[in-house]
Amino acid sequence: MDIRRRQSKPVRVGDVQIGGDAPIVVQSMTNTSTADAQATLRQTYDLAELGCEIVRVAVPDRHAAAALPQIVRHSPLPVIADIHYDYRLAMASLRAGVHGLRLNPGNIRDPEKVRAVVRAAKERQVPIRVGVNEGSLPPLPPLGDGELPPPKWQRMVDAALWEIRLLEEMDFDAIKVSVKAFDVPTTVAAYREIARRTPYALHLGITEAGTLRSGSIRNAVGIALLLAEGIGDTIRVSLSADPKEEIPVAYDILRALNLRQRGPTIIACPTCGRIEVDLIPLANQVEEHFQKLGKPITVAVMGCVVNGPGEAREADVGIAAGKGKGAIFRAGQVVRVVDEKDYLSALVEEGQKVIAEKWA
Amino acid sequence: MDIRRRQSKPVRVGDVQIGGDAPIVVQSMTNTSTADAQATLRQTYDLAELGCEIVRVAVPDRHAAAALPQIVRHSPLPVIADIHYDYRLAMASLRAGVHGLRLNPGNIRDPEKVRAVVRAAKERQVPIRVGVNEGSLPPLPPLGDGELPPPKWQRMVDAALWEIRLLEEMDFDAIKVSVKAFDVPTTVAAYREIARRTPYALHLGITEAGTLRSGSIRNAVGIALLLAEGIGDTIRVSLSADPKEEIPVAYDILRALNLRQRGPTIIACPTCGRIEVDLIPLANQVEEHFQKLGKPITVAVMGCVVNGPGEAREADVGIAAGKGKGAIFRAGQVVRVVDEKDYLSALVEEGQKVIAEKWA
């Protein structure tokens, strides 16, 4: 399975390129009150530490807008202002120095006000993400006799194309587009079509995906189907959970497709009635330890002679653990056999040697 | 996006059909010692309650085989015996009345012993799953001058086809096939090819996928890519975690693709700086409550005027919650406006009305 990436027109959000040949960018959104600059910055630092590359903040009112200069000044990440309805908030955000705007021109309605925002963004070379979510589609025009309504993905694409034209008419092309739905097949159909109809970088996501577990799976399925077709330049996993939960899920999706690796990849067996060692805590401890070191090492934690050695050999470092004794592998070779109490320390020690060699 | 399902030759594992027009079957594997029939049955009951439809147990030795008659007699689910190396364990499992066998004939080696198992399975109309994992590939034959080794997915498919022929030569066709790897692109390429080359039902999975979070995402990505192409008749999410964790993930994957729905679907917004109510605990409480009722109801928990009402309208029941007050929707209509302290009880009450009407 080869992924041939769609060639999109790149834009820059601060110092981060999205689209073109850039790696798929991971972003999130704060859920603090943006008016509280301190809390928003604290969350942004936490997100950055986990690997988030761009942060978006909601700007629902003038109190939020008033906090933006301070947020932009101290943020470790480029900041995108999320605006709905009131174009004056977009103008204030641009004056505050934000690096990107998320705007739904359909919500601002008056094209003259949209044009004012676009003019100001152009002067400052700030890109704008447009596009609709399924929840904010414009109302359906009256249908003729026997006429069927277009499918929802088509209505989403039509609305996004209308917004894009509004920007293009003003010679503005620093555009990203999103067409998110809750329903995965609808989302996939909409992105396929918008990918075909425009050259712009695409921001992928699933709206209102839900709670931590079921939302993570819904995001993974929808985002991965598109990325596997080469569609998508930046992703935002959205969950009804602490935004910090979104970042590891985003990297897990990219890692599963071999698109990006951040932190360790743990190959670990599912444990079965064949197992002679308590593997689940060992796998979790190994993951936790190497997560802190932040290097893209691959570690195998296997408790079984059936698939264990075969898999462990492929990893940078691994263990095939049996009853009381385990074989530690490094770069395809058994380097030592250790007692059960030393499984974790031996893996960590050998892993650190690999890290020292590969990422010194 | 339409999913056109590959037409596979169905088999029956006990009273569960796999393949053909049957829904995608969810299965798991116990990680208790199979020799401990009590513990294995207890785990099987827990899995069944969560929606698991077939259980697999490892049979690594004669103690495990000796427990099988009791397990089979009391199991709420059809039981598949997982055998490696020793064909006598397969014979004992068949005598114990198991409903399916998982066998890697490449591990048994002697074709005569494989034939003895196949004969016994045929007499009892017990299907066999064959196929290789990337960790148990046969060794590569010596390569000629300048000859490149075939890609791993090709070697996996070749090994599986060899195993299939062994069974076909004995007129045995109650076959399921799996070709699992840790690497998602390798897994997808292998299943695509085996789907093209054989008519049999396919068991999907990712081997050694890892810990709860990253393993769930890897399973979701790999399994969903194949299901979206119409490939796959039964799935097993494998995690280095309690097997009970595997079942909700499996259903979340199927739900995201609209292939099956079990229990509630929660549409919930990701919360942002625009939000005026603490949505995360509300969404979790709603999910937990409706999970217990087991009906496939769709509930929207929205904290926002931007996307909230649009999404909430599509759900069976929903709330668009603002500051202190929330609008409860049912079947597209606002049915009442309630105070913040009554959000959960009002949703539950209206949800129960929907359940009474739709699934009475």
XYZ file of C-alpha atoms in Angstrom:
720
model
C 0.000 0.000 0.000
C 1.653 3.205 -1.161
C 0.359 6.623 -0.176
C 0.696 9.148 -2.987
C 0.125 12.526 -1.426
C -2.086 15.030 -3.195
C -0.016 18.075 -4.137
C -1.591 21.053 -2.393
C -0.737 24.732 -2.495
C 1.260 25.384 0.689
C 0.513 28.144 3.187
C 2.453 29.303 6.221
C 0.906 29.694 9.660
C 3.650 31.569 11.503
C 6.752 29.458 10.979
C 4.817 26.255 10.229
C 4.203 25.242 6.621
C 0.990 23.405 5.827
C 0.622 21.616 2.518
C 3.019 21.087 -0.353
C 5.843 18.811 0.768
C 5.527 19.628 4.475
C 4.841 16.766 6.891
C 1.207 16.444 8.032
C 0.878 19.104 10.752
C -0.723 18.253 14.104
C -2.926 20.899 15.685
C -5.386 21.278 18.517
C -7.658 23.852 20.110
C -7.631 25.160 23.664
C -10.776 24.783 25.755
C -9.872 27.366 28.367
C -11.630 30.705 28.284
C -9.525 32.658 25.791
C -10.140 35.794 27.857
C -7.980 34.104 30.502
C -4.611 34.488 28.758
C -2.730 32.737 31.565
C -4.850 29.580 31.462
C -4.826 29.533 27.665
C -1.045 29.901 27.540
C -0.576 27.196 30.169
C -2.660 24.799 28.085
C -0.796 25.815 24.939
C 2.549 25.003 26.574
C 1.206 21.593 27.634
C 0.006 20.916 24.095
C 3.337 22.021 22.600
C 5.245 19.672 24.884
C 3.200 16.734 23.604
C 3.996 17.620 19.977
C 1.154 19.953 19.018
C 2.415 22.284 16.285
C -0.334 24.887 15.929
C -2.933 25.993 18.442
C -6.376 27.393 17.751
C -8.267 29.528 20.231
C -11.941 30.489 20.123
C -12.608 34.228 19.949
C -16.293 34.476 20.825
C -16.290 38.033 22.207
C -14.234 41.177 22.795
C -12.862 39.869 26.107
C -11.269 36.982 24.251
C -9.986 39.317 21.546
C -8.476 41.569 24.213
C -6.380 38.661 25.553
C -4.956 37.782 22.131
C -1.971 40.175 22.065
C -0.622 38.599 25.245
C -1.370 35.050 24.055
C 0.327 35.634 20.702
C 3.378 37.245 22.346
C 4.027 34.353 24.735
C 2.689 31.337 22.820
C 5.265 28.655 21.928
C 3.095 27.810 18.886
C 1.539 29.763 16.029
C -1.945 30.893 17.065
C -5.107 30.651 14.954
C -8.152 32.694 15.951
C -11.483 30.920 15.534
C -14.163 33.455 14.608
C -17.854 33.159 14.003
C -20.549 35.754 13.219
C -18.748 38.965 14.169
C -16.197 40.220 11.624
C -14.917 42.849 14.095
C -13.457 40.038 16.172
C -11.518 38.885 13.114
C -10.194 42.413 12.599
C -9.164 42.629 16.272
C -7.453 39.215 16.043
C -5.421 40.312 13.035
C -4.374 43.467 14.843
C -3.318 41.255 17.778
C -0.906 39.460 15.445
C -2.516 36.004 15.151
C -0.863 33.727 12.603
C -4.030 32.353 11.084
C -7.790 32.818 10.972
C -10.544 30.228 11.013
C -13.574 31.857 9.506
C -16.907 30.662 8.284
C -17.878 33.433 5.860
C -21.339 31.902 5.688
C -21.814 32.841 9.349
C -20.644 36.435 8.815
C -23.101 36.688 5.893
C -22.498 40.268 4.646
C -19.908 39.836 1.826
C -18.686 43.410 2.437
C -17.615 42.505 5.971
C -15.956 39.319 4.760
C -14.040 41.421 2.225
C -12.787 43.766 4.945
C -11.366 40.783 6.848
C -9.775 39.290 3.735
C -8.141 42.636 2.870
C -6.629 42.882 6.354
C -5.451 39.238 6.297
C -3.835 39.800 2.917
C -1.904 42.836 4.135
C -0.523 40.785 7.006
C -0.016 37.591 4.967
C -2.210 35.639 7.360
C -3.872 32.539 5.906
C -7.566 31.845 6.359
C -9.246 28.495 6.801
C -12.729 28.404 5.325
C -15.212 25.595 4.951
C -18.323 24.331 6.652
C -19.182 21.695 9.209
C -22.259 19.616 8.613
C -23.869 21.351 11.575
C -23.603 24.804 10.011
C -24.769 24.170 6.463
C -26.773 26.956 4.834
C -30.488 26.103 4.579
C -31.564 24.072 1.571
C -33.232 26.154 -1.171
C -36.798 25.066 -2.002
C -36.868 21.955 -4.178
C -38.785 21.622 -7.438
C -41.457 18.995 -8.045
C -39.944 15.533 -7.602
C -36.480 17.066 -7.123
C -34.322 15.240 -4.594
C -32.104 17.191 -2.182
C -28.386 16.804 -2.953
C -26.458 14.544 -0.572
C -25.088 16.333 2.467
C -21.442 15.993 1.366
C -22.361 17.765 -1.877
C -24.016 20.624 -0.001
C -20.924 20.941 2.210
C -18.643 21.086 -0.818
C -20.886 23.626 -2.581
C -20.883 25.870 0.502
C -17.089 25.609 0.806
C -16.631 26.427 -2.885
C -18.819 29.513 -2.468
C -16.611 30.676 0.410
C -13.444 29.967 -1.540
C -14.695 32.011 -4.504
C -15.362 34.948 -2.191
C -11.655 34.908 -1.214
C -10.360 34.201 -4.717
C -12.310 37.155 -6.119
C -10.138 39.335 -3.896
C -6.968 37.653 -5.171
C -6.519 35.961 -1.851
C -5.034 32.468 -2.058
C -3.520 31.758 1.383
C -6.396 29.347 1.888
C -6.970 26.144 3.834
C -10.252 24.295 3.591
C -12.178 21.913 5.830
C -15.459 20.036 5.280
C -16.045 18.102 8.499
C -18.985 15.945 9.483
C -19.736 13.530 12.301
C -20.542 10.803 9.810
C -17.335 9.276 8.444
C -18.600 8.298 4.962
C -20.049 11.829 4.544
C -16.729 13.366 5.643
C -14.710 11.160 3.289
C -16.983 11.913 0.317
C -16.829 15.664 1.003
C -13.022 15.779 1.285
C -12.559 13.624 -1.821
C -14.653 16.058 -3.810
C -13.101 19.245 -2.410
C -9.633 17.716 -3.023
C -10.602 17.231 -6.663
C -12.128 20.694 -7.086
C -9.514 22.952 -5.419
C -5.718 23.169 -5.122
C -5.708 24.270 -1.475
C -4.258 22.637 1.616
C -6.840 20.607 3.518
C -7.450 20.593 7.260
C -8.918 17.199 8.255
C -11.212 16.453 11.146
C -14.409 14.829 12.310
C -16.856 17.099 14.127
C -18.427 16.345 17.479
C -16.720 12.947 17.388
C -17.549 12.189 20.998
C -15.914 10.953 24.167
C -12.309 9.880 24.624
C -12.572 6.244 23.542
C -15.294 6.251 20.917
C -14.287 9.701 19.632
C -10.657 8.632 19.212
C -11.703 5.651 17.110
C -14.079 7.753 14.982
C -11.335 10.322 14.362
C -8.805 7.592 13.568
C -11.092 5.881 11.061
C -12.148 9.059 9.253
C -8.765 10.786 9.188
C -6.864 7.618 8.237
C -9.173 6.799 5.303
C -8.379 10.220 3.825
C -4.660 10.259 4.644
C -4.333 6.795 3.075
C -5.641 8.322 -0.170
C -3.060 11.097 0.096
C -5.663 13.678 1.117
C -4.970 16.044 4.019
C -2.219 18.451 5.103
C -3.034 19.121 8.744
C -5.138 17.162 11.212
C -7.051 18.008 14.319
C -8.412 15.126 16.354
C -11.399 16.520 18.201
C -12.598 14.912 21.380
C -14.942 15.781 24.230
C -11.972 15.463 26.548
C -8.916 17.392 27.691
C -7.275 18.712 24.467
C -4.018 17.125 25.642
C -5.586 13.740 24.843
C -5.871 14.750 21.188
C -2.165 14.956 20.433
C -1.071 11.366 21.146
C -4.085 10.121 19.171
C -3.069 12.321 16.223
C 0.471 10.940 16.282
C -0.827 7.388 16.670
C -2.862 7.836 13.476
C 0.142 9.233 11.579
C 2.403 6.514 12.993
C 0.001 3.710 11.987
C 0.271 4.934 8.376
C 4.054 5.401 8.616
C 3.567 9.089 7.873
C 5.267 10.427 11.007
C 6.767 8.923 14.112
C 7.071 10.841 17.363
C 8.166 9.012 20.472
C 8.395 5.250 20.761
C 6.500 2.675 18.738
C 5.626 -0.245 20.980
C 5.100 -3.635 19.394
C 3.411 -5.679 22.100
C 1.519 -8.916 21.983
C -2.121 -9.086 22.985
C -1.424 -11.688 25.676
C -3.334 -14.968 25.588
C -3.634 -18.224 27.477
C -0.210 -19.117 26.112
C 1.547 -16.354 28.009
C 3.834 -17.048 30.951
C 4.661 -13.518 32.068
C 2.547 -10.502 33.018
C 3.087 -8.500 29.893
C 0.519 -5.706 30.146
C 2.241 -3.729 32.926
C 5.648 -4.325 31.317
C 4.437 -2.962 27.948
C 2.892 0.074 29.650
C 6.042 0.779 31.671
C 8.237 0.478 28.591
C 5.974 2.847 26.640
C 5.940 5.357 29.477
C 9.703 5.271 29.902
C 10.545 5.761 26.230
C 7.800 8.373 25.795
C 9.797 10.612 28.125
C 12.922 10.215 25.993
C 10.941 11.403 22.951
C 12.968 9.484 20.332
C 11.273 7.428 17.573
C 12.618 4.088 18.790
C 10.730 0.850 18.099
C 10.488 -1.502 21.083
C 8.994 -5.012 21.019
C 7.519 -6.517 24.178
C 6.597 -10.106 23.406
C 5.469 -12.823 25.782
C 5.323 -15.731 23.446
C 7.459 -18.122 21.460
C 4.948 -18.290 18.561
C 5.235 -14.763 17.202
C 7.606 -13.255 19.750
C 11.069 -13.756 18.361
C 9.983 -13.031 14.791
C 8.584 -9.642 15.751
C 11.213 -8.762 18.324
C 13.945 -9.128 15.714
C 12.488 -6.301 13.605
C 12.441 -3.780 16.417
C 15.340 -1.559 17.485
C 15.246 -3.385 20.766
C 12.955 -6.054 22.131
C 12.275 -8.836 24.547
C 10.842 -12.307 23.979
C 9.823 -13.058 27.535
C 9.172 -16.557 28.787
C 8.688 -18.055 32.228
C 11.300 -16.497 34.503
C 13.732 -15.725 31.657
C 13.643 -13.386 28.688
C 15.849 -12.904 25.633
C 16.788 -9.292 24.923
C 17.257 -8.517 21.232
C 19.034 -5.534 19.734
C 19.293 -4.832 16.001
C 18.258 -8.412 15.214
C 20.642 -10.130 17.653
C 20.068 -11.673 21.065
C 22.365 -9.621 23.267
C 21.551 -11.254 26.563
C 19.156 -13.410 28.519
C 17.888 -11.888 31.755
C 15.802 -12.829 34.776
C 12.185 -11.694 35.001
C 12.949 -9.011 37.614
C 15.386 -7.374 35.152
C 13.112 -7.254 32.077
C 12.355 -3.535 32.316
C 15.823 -2.380 33.323
C 17.497 -4.476 30.609
C 15.162 -3.163 27.895
C 15.700 0.400 29.054
C 19.476 -0.032 29.146
C 19.672 -1.565 25.669
C 17.192 0.997 24.360
C 19.334 3.814 25.626
C 22.328 2.384 23.761
C 20.270 2.382 20.553
C 19.180 5.965 21.156
C 22.766 7.025 21.836
C 23.870 5.440 18.544
C 20.992 6.503 16.301
C 20.062 9.947 17.589
C 23.259 11.106 19.269
C -18.501 6.844 0.141
C -20.213 3.516 -0.454
C -18.849 0.255 0.900
C -19.385 -2.615 -1.514
C -18.674 -5.761 0.430
C -16.575 -8.509 -1.128
C -18.705 -11.638 -1.501
C -16.969 -14.353 0.514
C -17.840 -18.011 0.967
C -19.604 -18.213 4.339
C -18.647 -20.603 7.142
C -20.393 -21.349 10.421
C -18.604 -21.276 13.769
C -21.202 -22.877 16.028
C -24.347 -20.845 15.431
C -22.489 -17.786 14.126
C -22.145 -17.262 10.382
C -18.997 -15.562 9.143
C -18.845 -14.229 5.596
C -21.459 -14.095 2.857
C -24.202 -11.667 3.852
C -23.618 -11.994 7.600
C -22.787 -8.834 9.558
C -19.098 -8.372 10.406
C -18.573 -10.640 13.424
C -16.744 -9.362 16.524
C -14.432 -11.788 18.289
C -11.768 -11.791 20.971
C -9.374 -14.132 22.740
C -9.165 -14.958 26.421
C -5.889 -14.305 28.247
C -6.597 -16.510 31.220
C -4.837 -19.847 31.473
C -7.093 -22.112 29.409
C -6.339 -24.938 31.836
C -8.312 -22.891 34.365
C -11.782 -23.497 32.926
C -13.486 -21.378 35.597
C -11.388 -18.288 34.927
C -11.669 -18.739 31.164
C -15.444 -19.101 31.341
C -15.736 -16.070 33.600
C -13.810 -13.970 31.077
C -15.890 -15.408 28.235
C -19.110 -14.364 29.973
C -17.716 -10.857 30.479
C -16.767 -10.664 26.801
C -20.188 -11.939 25.699
C -21.944 -9.309 27.771
C -20.003 -6.582 25.967
C -21.054 -7.925 22.560
C -18.266 -10.380 21.730
C -19.707 -13.040 19.422
C -16.981 -15.695 19.234
C -14.212 -16.468 21.701
C -10.804 -17.949 20.957
C -8.727 -19.738 23.578
C -5.068 -20.724 23.347
C -4.390 -24.450 23.628
C -0.641 -24.604 24.295
C -0.552 -27.953 26.140
C -2.570 -30.953 27.276
C -3.704 -29.202 30.467
C -5.420 -26.581 28.339
C -6.878 -29.279 26.072
C -8.199 -31.132 29.116
C -10.207 -28.068 30.190
C -11.870 -27.660 26.786
C -14.842 -30.009 27.240
C -15.966 -28.030 30.265
C -15.327 -24.683 28.567
C -17.251 -25.704 25.443
C -20.171 -27.048 27.472
C -20.650 -23.858 29.504
C -19.485 -21.142 27.119
C -22.121 -18.600 26.060
C -20.181 -18.178 22.791
C -18.812 -20.509 20.112
C -15.249 -21.483 21.053
C -12.240 -21.540 18.717
C -9.119 -23.445 19.771
C -5.820 -21.744 18.901
C -3.206 -24.392 18.126
C 0.460 -24.190 17.241
C 3.078 -26.881 16.660
C 1.344 -29.938 18.145
C -1.354 -31.519 15.978
C -2.462 -33.785 18.851
C -3.785 -30.705 20.637
C -5.932 -29.969 17.579
C -7.287 -33.536 17.635
C -8.054 -33.251 21.348
C -9.774 -29.887 20.787
C -12.015 -31.373 18.101
C -12.928 -34.247 20.391
C -13.768 -31.658 23.054
C -16.350 -30.192 20.677
C -14.782 -26.816 19.810
C -16.629 -24.893 17.089
C -13.572 -23.743 15.191
C -9.827 -24.222 14.887
C -7.085 -21.672 14.391
C -4.150 -23.494 12.925
C -0.920 -22.483 11.297
C -0.105 -25.582 9.227
C 3.340 -24.083 8.610
C 4.053 -24.522 12.330
C 2.882 -28.160 12.357
C 5.125 -28.796 9.337
C 4.441 -32.501 8.633
C 1.665 -32.434 5.969
C 0.489 -35.901 7.109
C -0.329 -34.533 10.571
C -2.074 -31.526 9.070
C -4.165 -33.939 6.976
C -5.215 -35.905 10.063
C -6.506 -32.688 11.633
C -8.312 -31.633 8.467
C -10.012 -35.040 8.181
C -11.251 -34.829 11.761
C -12.438 -31.220 11.289
C -14.289 -32.217 8.128
C -16.128 -35.040 9.868
C -17.307 -32.637 12.531
C -17.977 -29.738 10.125
C -15.635 -27.511 12.067
C -14.089 -24.632 10.106
C -10.370 -23.890 10.219
C -8.669 -20.519 10.095
C -5.300 -20.642 8.384
C -2.864 -17.916 7.477
C 0.364 -16.444 8.757
C 1.373 -13.503 10.879
C 4.393 -11.522 9.795
C 6.209 -12.866 12.863
C 5.856 -16.485 11.788
C 6.788 -16.332 8.107
C 8.686 -19.314 6.721
C 12.371 -18.533 6.093
C 13.208 -16.897 2.779
C 14.667 -19.351 0.230
C 18.167 -18.424 -1.025
C 18.043 -15.618 -3.579
C 19.677 -15.764 -7.013
C 22.288 -13.258 -8.157
C 20.837 -9.769 -8.085
C 17.424 -11.172 -7.126
C 15.453 -9.019 -4.692
C 13.453 -10.608 -1.882
C 9.699 -10.304 -2.442
C 7.908 -7.742 -0.251
C 6.764 -9.100 3.084
C 3.066 -8.893 2.205
C 3.752 -11.095 -0.820
C 5.545 -13.680 1.309
C 2.626 -13.677 3.747
C 0.138 -14.230 0.915
C 2.271 -16.990 -0.625
C 2.496 -18.796 2.713
C -1.264 -18.487 3.239
C -1.973 -19.794 -0.271
C 0.250 -22.816 0.401
C -1.740 -23.560 3.556
C -5.054 -23.098 1.746
C -4.002 -25.542 -0.996
C -3.182 -28.151 1.635
C -6.787 -27.938 2.855
C -8.311 -27.707 -0.616
C -6.487 -30.829 -1.741
C -8.485 -32.681 0.884
C -11.745 -31.180 -0.385
C -11.955 -29.051 2.718
C -13.468 -25.615 2.151
C -14.746 -24.445 5.559
C -11.858 -22.007 5.541
C -11.181 -18.591 6.988
C -7.922 -16.789 6.284
C -5.857 -14.134 8.053
C -2.626 -12.369 7.036
C -1.844 -10.016 9.907
C 1.163 -7.762 10.398
C 2.081 -4.990 12.819
C 2.710 -2.636 9.919
C -0.595 -1.289 8.584
C 0.428 -0.791 4.925
C 1.856 -4.356 4.893
C -1.375 -5.716 6.406
C -3.550 -3.829 3.919
C -1.479 -4.985 0.932
C -1.567 -8.617 2.119
C -5.344 -8.670 2.674
C -6.046 -6.945 -0.642
C -4.084 -9.639 -2.450
C -5.517 -12.600 -0.539
C -9.017 -11.156 -1.086
C -8.323 -11.166 -4.828
C -6.821 -14.653 -4.896
C -9.273 -16.662 -2.755
C -13.050 -16.832 -2.180
C -12.803 -17.423 1.570
C -14.041 -15.386 4.516
C -11.344 -13.135 5.959
C -10.480 -12.622 9.618
C -8.977 -9.128 10.041
C -6.496 -8.011 12.636
C -3.225 -6.265 13.368
C -0.633 -8.287 15.287
C 1.151 -7.087 18.403
C -0.586 -3.741 17.944
C 0.475 -2.490 21.364
C -0.945 -0.836 24.440
C -4.522 0.290 25.002
C -4.340 3.738 23.422
C -1.816 3.376 20.627
C -2.873 -0.205 19.911
C -6.532 0.810 19.600
C -5.641 3.468 17.045
C -3.398 1.096 15.054
C -6.183 -1.516 14.980
C -8.773 1.095 14.001
C -6.663 2.441 11.138
C -5.711 -0.963 9.709
C -9.079 -2.657 10.105
C -11.058 0.363 8.863
C -8.965 0.766 5.709
C -9.843 -2.808 4.753
C -13.499 -2.718 5.821
C -13.942 0.502 3.818
C -12.845 -1.463 0.736
C -15.400 -4.152 1.544
C -12.727 -6.590 2.739
C -13.203 -8.538 5.971
C -15.866 -10.763 7.546
C -14.801 -10.945 11.182
C -12.539 -8.684 13.213
C -10.426 -9.110 16.274
C -8.943 -5.988 17.807
C -5.828 -7.151 19.620
C -4.420 -5.108 22.454
C -1.894 -5.600 25.220
C -4.687 -4.965 27.666
C -7.642 -6.706 29.267
C -9.491 -8.444 26.379
C -12.666 -6.715 27.545
C -11.173 -3.475 26.185
C -11.141 -4.957 22.705
C -14.892 -5.265 22.237
C -15.953 -1.600 22.530
C -13.085 -0.647 20.204
C -14.275 -3.211 17.658
C -17.816 -1.824 17.777
C -16.517 1.742 17.591
C -14.704 0.867 14.345
C -17.825 -0.763 12.868
C -19.984 2.143 14.055
C -17.675 4.760 12.516
C -18.181 3.075 9.135
C -21.950 2.670 9.696
C -21.486 -1.097 9.416
C -22.957 -1.995 12.808
C -24.260 -0.080 15.773
C -24.339 -1.536 19.260
C -25.249 0.698 22.179
C -25.491 4.482 21.948
C -23.729 6.751 19.484
C -22.725 9.939 21.264
C -22.326 13.092 19.196
C -20.460 15.475 21.489
C -18.595 18.659 20.800
C -14.907 18.947 21.537
C -15.403 21.877 23.906
C -13.537 25.099 23.236
C -13.121 28.581 24.643
C -16.635 29.324 23.391
C -18.244 26.872 25.758
C -20.316 27.948 28.737
C -21.068 24.603 30.385
C -18.873 21.711 31.573
C -19.633 19.313 28.769
C -17.041 16.555 29.240
C -18.562 14.988 32.377
C -22.069 15.390 30.935
C -21.082 13.576 27.704
C -19.431 10.781 29.690
C -22.433 10.379 31.993
C -24.810 10.283 29.049
C -22.682 7.648 27.289
C -22.455 5.546 30.435
C -26.173 5.714 31.088
C -27.273 4.755 27.577
C -24.569 2.067 27.314
C -26.399 0.198 30.062
C -29.652 0.327 28.101
C -27.891 -1.287 25.114
C -30.087 0.278 22.413
C -28.571 1.932 19.305
C -29.834 5.407 20.143
C -27.997 8.516 18.896
C -27.586 11.246 21.519
C -26.091 14.694 20.888
C -24.443 16.612 23.719
C -23.578 20.070 22.409
C -22.306 23.059 24.316
C -22.340 25.626 21.619
C -24.591 27.761 19.488
C -22.282 27.536 16.408
C -22.643 23.841 15.562
C -24.831 22.688 18.429
C -28.385 23.029 17.237
C -27.519 21.829 13.718
C -26.057 18.588 15.037
C -28.499 18.076 17.863
C -31.403 18.114 15.388
C -30.102 14.999 13.613
C -29.858 12.895 16.749
C -32.683 10.841 18.280
C -32.367 13.097 21.287
C -29.982 15.901 22.135
C -29.162 18.993 24.088
C -27.795 22.338 22.965
C -26.541 23.555 26.321
C -25.840 27.189 27.043
C -25.127 29.141 30.196
C -27.566 27.906 32.845
C -30.181 26.792 30.296
C -30.282 24.060 27.682
C -32.681 23.180 24.877
C -33.641 19.507 24.703
C -34.340 18.243 21.180
C -36.196 15.120 20.227
C -36.725 13.941 16.661
C -35.754 17.356 15.341
C -37.971 19.412 17.675
C -37.179 21.389 20.805
C -39.319 19.630 23.403
C -38.301 21.706 26.383
C -35.798 24.104 27.878
C -34.306 22.990 31.201
C -32.017 24.330 33.910
C -28.382 23.215 34.040
C -28.986 20.923 37.036
C -31.539 18.970 34.970
C -29.490 18.423 31.796
C -28.698 14.762 32.470
C -32.093 13.773 33.855
C -33.951 15.499 31.011
C -31.794 13.810 28.347
C -32.244 10.446 30.001
C -35.985 10.913 30.279
C -36.441 11.977 26.664
C -34.037 9.224 25.541
C -36.106 6.627 27.309
C -39.209 7.837 25.479
C -37.370 7.383 22.163
C -36.243 3.899 23.161
C -39.767 2.960 24.215
C -41.100 4.114 20.829
C -38.373 2.727 18.565
C -37.365 -0.524 20.260
C -40.427 -1.420 22.301
